[in-house]
PDB file of C-alpha atoms in Angstrom:
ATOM      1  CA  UNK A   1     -23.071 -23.339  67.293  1.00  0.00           C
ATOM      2  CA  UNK A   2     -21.987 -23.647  63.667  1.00  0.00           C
ATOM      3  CA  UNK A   3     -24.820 -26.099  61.284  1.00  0.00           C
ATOM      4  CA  UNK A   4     -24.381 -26.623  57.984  1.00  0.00           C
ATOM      5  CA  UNK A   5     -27.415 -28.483  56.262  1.00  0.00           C
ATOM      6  CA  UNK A   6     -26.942 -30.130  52.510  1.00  0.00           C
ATOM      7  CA  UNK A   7     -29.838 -30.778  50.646  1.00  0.00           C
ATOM      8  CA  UNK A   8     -30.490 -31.512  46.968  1.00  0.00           C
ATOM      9  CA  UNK A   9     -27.903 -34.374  45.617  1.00  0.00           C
ATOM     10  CA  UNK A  10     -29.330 -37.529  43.518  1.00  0.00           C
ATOM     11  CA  UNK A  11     -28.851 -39.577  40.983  1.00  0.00           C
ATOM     12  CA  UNK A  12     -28.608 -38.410  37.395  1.00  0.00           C
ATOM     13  CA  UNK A  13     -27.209 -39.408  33.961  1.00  0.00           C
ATOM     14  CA  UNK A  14     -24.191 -37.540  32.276  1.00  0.00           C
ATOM     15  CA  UNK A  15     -25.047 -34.231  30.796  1.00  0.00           C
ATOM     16  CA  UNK A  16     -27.865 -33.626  33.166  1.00  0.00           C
ATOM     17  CA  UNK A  17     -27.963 -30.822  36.070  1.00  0.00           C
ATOM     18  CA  UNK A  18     -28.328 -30.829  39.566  1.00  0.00           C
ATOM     19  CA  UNK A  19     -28.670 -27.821  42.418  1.00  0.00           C
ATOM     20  CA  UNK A  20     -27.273 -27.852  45.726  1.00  0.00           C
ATOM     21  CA  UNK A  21     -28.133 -26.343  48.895  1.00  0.00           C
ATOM     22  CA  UNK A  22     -26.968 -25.463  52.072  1.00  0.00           C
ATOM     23  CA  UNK A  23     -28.885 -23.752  54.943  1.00  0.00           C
ATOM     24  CA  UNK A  24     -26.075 -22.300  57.525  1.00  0.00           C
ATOM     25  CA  UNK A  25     -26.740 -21.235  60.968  1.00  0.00           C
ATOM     26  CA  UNK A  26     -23.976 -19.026  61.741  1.00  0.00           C
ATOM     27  CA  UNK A  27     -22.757 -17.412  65.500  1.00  0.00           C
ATOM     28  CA  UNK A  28     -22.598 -14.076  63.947  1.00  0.00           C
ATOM     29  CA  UNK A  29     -23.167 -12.064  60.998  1.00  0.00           C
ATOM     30  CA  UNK A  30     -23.708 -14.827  57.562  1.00  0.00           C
ATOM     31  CA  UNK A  31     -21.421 -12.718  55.450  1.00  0.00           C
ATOM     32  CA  UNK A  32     -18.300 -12.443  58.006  1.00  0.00           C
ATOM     33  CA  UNK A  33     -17.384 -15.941  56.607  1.00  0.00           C
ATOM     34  CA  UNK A  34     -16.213 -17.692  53.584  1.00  0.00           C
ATOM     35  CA  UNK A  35     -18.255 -20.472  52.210  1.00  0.00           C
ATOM     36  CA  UNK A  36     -18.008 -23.304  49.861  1.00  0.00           C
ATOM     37  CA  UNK A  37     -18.257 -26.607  48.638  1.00  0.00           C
ATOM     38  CA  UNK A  38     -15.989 -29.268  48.275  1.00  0.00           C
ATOM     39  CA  UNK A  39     -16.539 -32.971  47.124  1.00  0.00           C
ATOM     40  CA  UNK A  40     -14.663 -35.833  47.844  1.00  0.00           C
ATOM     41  CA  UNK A  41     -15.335 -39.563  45.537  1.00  0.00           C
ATOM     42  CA  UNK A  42     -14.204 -42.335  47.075  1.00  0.00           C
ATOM     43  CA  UNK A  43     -10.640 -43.455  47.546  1.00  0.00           C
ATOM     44  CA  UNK A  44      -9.708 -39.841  46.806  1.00  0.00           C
ATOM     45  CA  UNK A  45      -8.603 -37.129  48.668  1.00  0.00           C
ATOM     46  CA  UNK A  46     -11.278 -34.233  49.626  1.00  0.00           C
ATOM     47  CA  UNK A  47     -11.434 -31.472  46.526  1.00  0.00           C
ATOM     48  CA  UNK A  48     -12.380 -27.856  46.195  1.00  0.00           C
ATOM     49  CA  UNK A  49     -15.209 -27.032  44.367  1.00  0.00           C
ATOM     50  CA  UNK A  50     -16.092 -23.440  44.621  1.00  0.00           C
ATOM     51  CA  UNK A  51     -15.550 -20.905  47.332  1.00  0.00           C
ATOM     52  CA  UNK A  52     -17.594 -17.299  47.969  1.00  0.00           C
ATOM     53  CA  UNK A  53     -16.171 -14.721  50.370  1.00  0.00           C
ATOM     54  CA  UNK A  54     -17.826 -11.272  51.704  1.00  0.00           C
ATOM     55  CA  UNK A  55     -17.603  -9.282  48.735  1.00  0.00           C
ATOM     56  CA  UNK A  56     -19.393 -12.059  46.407  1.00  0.00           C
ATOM     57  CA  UNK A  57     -15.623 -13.124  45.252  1.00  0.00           C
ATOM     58  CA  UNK A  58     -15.669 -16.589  43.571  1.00  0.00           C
ATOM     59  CA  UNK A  59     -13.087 -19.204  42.854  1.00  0.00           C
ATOM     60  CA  UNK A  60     -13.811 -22.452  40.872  1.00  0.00           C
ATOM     61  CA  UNK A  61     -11.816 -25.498  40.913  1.00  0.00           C
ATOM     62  CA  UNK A  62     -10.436 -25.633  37.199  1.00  0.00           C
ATOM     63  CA  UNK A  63     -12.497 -29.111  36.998  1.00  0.00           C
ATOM     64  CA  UNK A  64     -15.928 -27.323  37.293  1.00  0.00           C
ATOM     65  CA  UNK A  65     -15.497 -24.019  35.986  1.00  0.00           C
ATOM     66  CA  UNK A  66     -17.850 -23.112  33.346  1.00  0.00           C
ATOM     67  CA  UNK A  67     -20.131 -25.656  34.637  1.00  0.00           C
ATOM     68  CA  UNK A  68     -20.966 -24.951  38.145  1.00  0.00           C
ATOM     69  CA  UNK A  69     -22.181 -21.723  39.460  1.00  0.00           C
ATOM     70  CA  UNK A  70     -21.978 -20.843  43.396  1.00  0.00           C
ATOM     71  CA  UNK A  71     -23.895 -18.249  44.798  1.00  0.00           C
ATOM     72  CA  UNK A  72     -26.160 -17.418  48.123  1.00  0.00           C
ATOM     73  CA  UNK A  73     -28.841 -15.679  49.489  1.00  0.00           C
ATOM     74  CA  UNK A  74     -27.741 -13.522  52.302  1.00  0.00           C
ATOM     75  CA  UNK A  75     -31.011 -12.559  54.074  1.00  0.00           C
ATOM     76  CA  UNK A  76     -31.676 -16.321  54.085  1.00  0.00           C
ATOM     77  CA  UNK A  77     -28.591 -18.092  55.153  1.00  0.00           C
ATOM     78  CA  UNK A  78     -28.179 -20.108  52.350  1.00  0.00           C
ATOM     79  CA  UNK A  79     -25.290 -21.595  49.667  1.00  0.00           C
ATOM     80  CA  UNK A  80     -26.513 -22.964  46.120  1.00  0.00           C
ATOM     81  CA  UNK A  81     -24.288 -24.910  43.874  1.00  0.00           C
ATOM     82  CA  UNK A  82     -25.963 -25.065  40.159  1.00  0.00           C
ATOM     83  CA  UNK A  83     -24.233 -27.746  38.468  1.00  0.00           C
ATOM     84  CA  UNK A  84     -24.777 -28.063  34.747  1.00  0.00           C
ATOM     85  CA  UNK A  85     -23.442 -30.377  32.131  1.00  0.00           C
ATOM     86  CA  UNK A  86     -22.427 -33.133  34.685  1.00  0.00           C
ATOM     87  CA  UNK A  87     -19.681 -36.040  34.262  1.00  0.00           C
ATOM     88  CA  UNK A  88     -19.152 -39.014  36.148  1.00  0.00           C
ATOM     89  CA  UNK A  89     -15.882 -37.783  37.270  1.00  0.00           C
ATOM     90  CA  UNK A  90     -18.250 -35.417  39.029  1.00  0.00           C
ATOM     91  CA  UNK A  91     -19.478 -38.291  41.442  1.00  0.00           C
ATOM     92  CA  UNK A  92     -18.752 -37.091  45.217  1.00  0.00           C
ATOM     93  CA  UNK A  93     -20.261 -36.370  48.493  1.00  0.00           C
ATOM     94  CA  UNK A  94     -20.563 -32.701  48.276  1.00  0.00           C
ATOM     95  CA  UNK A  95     -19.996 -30.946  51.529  1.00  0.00           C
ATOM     96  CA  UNK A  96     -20.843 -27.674  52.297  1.00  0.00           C
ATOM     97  CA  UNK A  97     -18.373 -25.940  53.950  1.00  0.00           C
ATOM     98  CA  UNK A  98     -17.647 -22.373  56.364  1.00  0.00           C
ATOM     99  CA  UNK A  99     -14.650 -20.201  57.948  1.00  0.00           C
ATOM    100  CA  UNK A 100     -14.631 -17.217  59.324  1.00  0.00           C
ATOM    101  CA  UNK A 101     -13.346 -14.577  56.916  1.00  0.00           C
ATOM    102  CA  UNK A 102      -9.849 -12.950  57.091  1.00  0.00           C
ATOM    103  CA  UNK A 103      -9.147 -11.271  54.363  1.00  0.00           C
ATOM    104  CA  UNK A 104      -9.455 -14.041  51.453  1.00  0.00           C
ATOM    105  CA  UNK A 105     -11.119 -17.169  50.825  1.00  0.00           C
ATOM    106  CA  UNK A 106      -9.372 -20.178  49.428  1.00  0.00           C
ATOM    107  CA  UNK A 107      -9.825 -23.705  48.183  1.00  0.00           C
ATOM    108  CA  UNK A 108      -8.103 -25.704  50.721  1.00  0.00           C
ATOM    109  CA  UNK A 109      -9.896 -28.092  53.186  1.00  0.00           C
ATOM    110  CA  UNK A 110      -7.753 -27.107  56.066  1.00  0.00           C
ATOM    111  CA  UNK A 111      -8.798 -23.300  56.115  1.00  0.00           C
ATOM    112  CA  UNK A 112     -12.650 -24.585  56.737  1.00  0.00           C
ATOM    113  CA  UNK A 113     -13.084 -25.427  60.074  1.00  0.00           C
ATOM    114  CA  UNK A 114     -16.782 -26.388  59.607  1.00  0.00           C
ATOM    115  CA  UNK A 115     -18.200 -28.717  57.671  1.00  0.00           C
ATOM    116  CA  UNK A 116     -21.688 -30.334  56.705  1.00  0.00           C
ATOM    117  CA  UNK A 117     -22.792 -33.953  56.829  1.00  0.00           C
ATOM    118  CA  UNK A 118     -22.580 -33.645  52.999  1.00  0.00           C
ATOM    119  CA  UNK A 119     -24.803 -35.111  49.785  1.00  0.00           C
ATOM    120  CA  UNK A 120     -24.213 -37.491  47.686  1.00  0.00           C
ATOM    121  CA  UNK A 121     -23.974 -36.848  43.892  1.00  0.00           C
ATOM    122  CA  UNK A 122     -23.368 -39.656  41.142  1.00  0.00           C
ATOM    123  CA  UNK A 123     -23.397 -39.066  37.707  1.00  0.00           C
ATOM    124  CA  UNK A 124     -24.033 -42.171  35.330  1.00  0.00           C
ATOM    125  CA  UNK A 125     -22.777 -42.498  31.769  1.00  0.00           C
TER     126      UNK A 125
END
């Protein structure tokens, strides 16, 4: 059984920062899969946010780079998004998100087959 767990999304005012976590439970080793976020704001279509694969590759979506940093903590099962400098446009549920990892991770929803409940995240100007 797969579980991703969000935690850590508010309320906050433009400009301000926010950190995101995610506690997995994995069926086998934590590092055999991709992981990322992704956020989707209503009306709109589900977006990549930031991806991490195996060998601590990253890719940010072009909207967040230099702003948000992804990383994890292996031994503990667990995905952080820092997210400085926030915009409204940032407003989303953020979902945490896993796939098993075959060779290269990627920012597109349908290559993550699991999925978190997700937090919500809105920005204020």
């Amino acid at each position: 059984q797969v579980q991703l767990e969000e935690s850590g999304g508010d309320s906050v005012q433009a400009g301000g920062s926010l950190r995101l976590s995610c506690a997995a439970s994995l069926r086998s080793s934590y590092r055999a899969y991709c992981m990322g976020w992704f956020r989707q704001a209503p009306g709109k279509e589900r977006e990549g946010v930031a991806t991490i694969d195996i060998r601590d590759n990253i890719i940010y979506s072009d909207s967040v780079k230099g702003r948000f940093t992804i990383s994890k903590d292996d031994a503990k099962n667990m995905l952080f998004l820092q997210m400085n400098s926030l915009k409204p446009e940032d407003t989303a549920m953020y979902y945490c998100v896993a796939a098993p990892f075959n060779g290269q991770c990627a920012l597109r929803p349908l290559n993550y087959g699991y999925w978190g409940q997700g937090t919500q995240v809105t920005v204020s100007s």
